[in-house]
Amino acid sequence: MSAANLRARVRAEMTEEIKAVAKRHLATDGANLSLRAVARDLGMASSAVYRYFASRDELLTALIIDAYNAVGEAAEQAAAGAGTPTEKWLAAGHAAREWALSSPHEWALIYGSPVPGYQAPQDTIVPATRVLLLLGATLTEAYTSGVLVSREPLTGRFAEELAPIAASVLPDLPTRLVADAIAAYFQICGAISAELFGQLNKSVEEDRRGFFEYQLRGAARHAGLIR
């Protein structure tokens, strides 16, 4: 291994170690990360950590991208192992929920309250849309194969505003179905957050997975996947 490759490998390993410690801090401090605290846990000088992450915001961005990619990969892998578009839709939703339950602090980082003073950069956009685009791809499969229930066209100002975005992101879908995919995405995220942040504690005590599937199926019915 060349000296350059060795340095790159050491840097990559150190970067992952810093992020691992920062994730542990999410559990105790939320998104109020301190590079000094991370450095202290690593037994490093703060100046050494700044060689890997120039600021707290840069470290937060790395954690946010990792979290979006992790939940996106979990949903994609689950959908890939399913059969019909409806089965893929349900599998993706359940996988996202299971990831959130196993990584609650990372879910809170990406779907909880905005971090004061933090502005997410463009780098987060593609990872953030993985689950949404998966739902769109599922609707596209159903639409192109003719198994999707016919939907009324979307009209009005919202339709006009959404049309160019829909054409660039999901060009094979009518604007109405793109709107359905977006609505379903936020319904699913909201349902997961409601459970994770304790909103179901006095309403659904036992079969929370069953209640979540009820919501998934409702979103699928609204989008025309289920009659």
Tab-separated table of N, CA and C in Angstrom, residues 11 39 57 77 92 99 115 129 159 162 176 208 211 216 226:
chain	number	residue	atom	x	y	z
A	11	ARG	N	-7.359	8.302	7.344
A	11	ARG	CA	-8.289	9.424	7.435
A	11	ARG	C	-9.739	8.936	7.409
A	39	ALA	N	-14.022	15.478	20.670
A	39	ALA	CA	-12.570	15.342	20.748
A	39	ALA	C	-12.150	14.780	22.104
A	57	ASP	N	-21.307	22.241	12.074
A	57	ASP	CA	-22.285	22.073	11.005
A	57	ASP	C	-21.816	21.057	9.976
A	77	GLN	N	-33.869	-1.920	0.119
A	77	GLN	CA	-33.586	-3.354	0.201
A	77	GLN	C	-34.855	-4.142	0.498
A	92	ALA	N	-41.356	-1.229	2.158
A	92	ALA	CA	-40.527	-0.030	2.311
A	92	ALA	C	-40.933	0.755	3.543
A	99	TRP	N	-36.162	0.882	10.990
A	99	TRP	CA	-34.888	1.597	11.106
A	99	TRP	C	-35.011	2.716	12.139
A	115	VAL	N	-32.465	22.136	13.673
A	115	VAL	CA	-31.349	22.505	14.537
A	115	VAL	C	-31.152	24.015	14.461
A	129	THR	N	-34.128	12.375	-0.415
A	129	THR	CA	-35.251	12.020	-1.288
A	129	THR	C	-35.304	10.532	-1.634
A	159	ALA	N	-51.249	22.200	-8.740
A	159	ALA	CA	-50.907	21.364	-9.890
A	159	ALA	C	-49.957	22.109	-10.828
A	162	LEU	N	-46.513	22.215	-9.198
A	162	LEU	CA	-45.879	20.906	-9.083
A	162	LEU	C	-45.469	20.339	-10.435
A	176	ARG	N	-50.700	14.226	-10.654
A	176	ARG	CA	-51.533	13.767	-9.536
A	176	ARG	C	-50.826	12.674	-8.738
A	208	ARG	N	-48.713	-1.637	17.535
A	208	ARG	CA	-48.370	-0.402	16.848
A	208	ARG	C	-47.946	-0.668	15.406
A	211	PHE	N	-51.136	-0.798	13.495
A	211	PHE	CA	-51.686	0.532	13.261
A	211	PHE	C	-50.894	1.240	12.167
A	216	LEU	N	-50.234	2.885	6.347
A	216	LEU	CA	-49.572	2.628	5.061
A	216	LEU	C	-50.589	2.261	3.988
A	226	ILE	N	-54.382	0.351	-3.935
A	226	ILE	CA	-55.366	-0.574	-3.375
A	226	ILE	C	-56.752	-0.036	-3.681
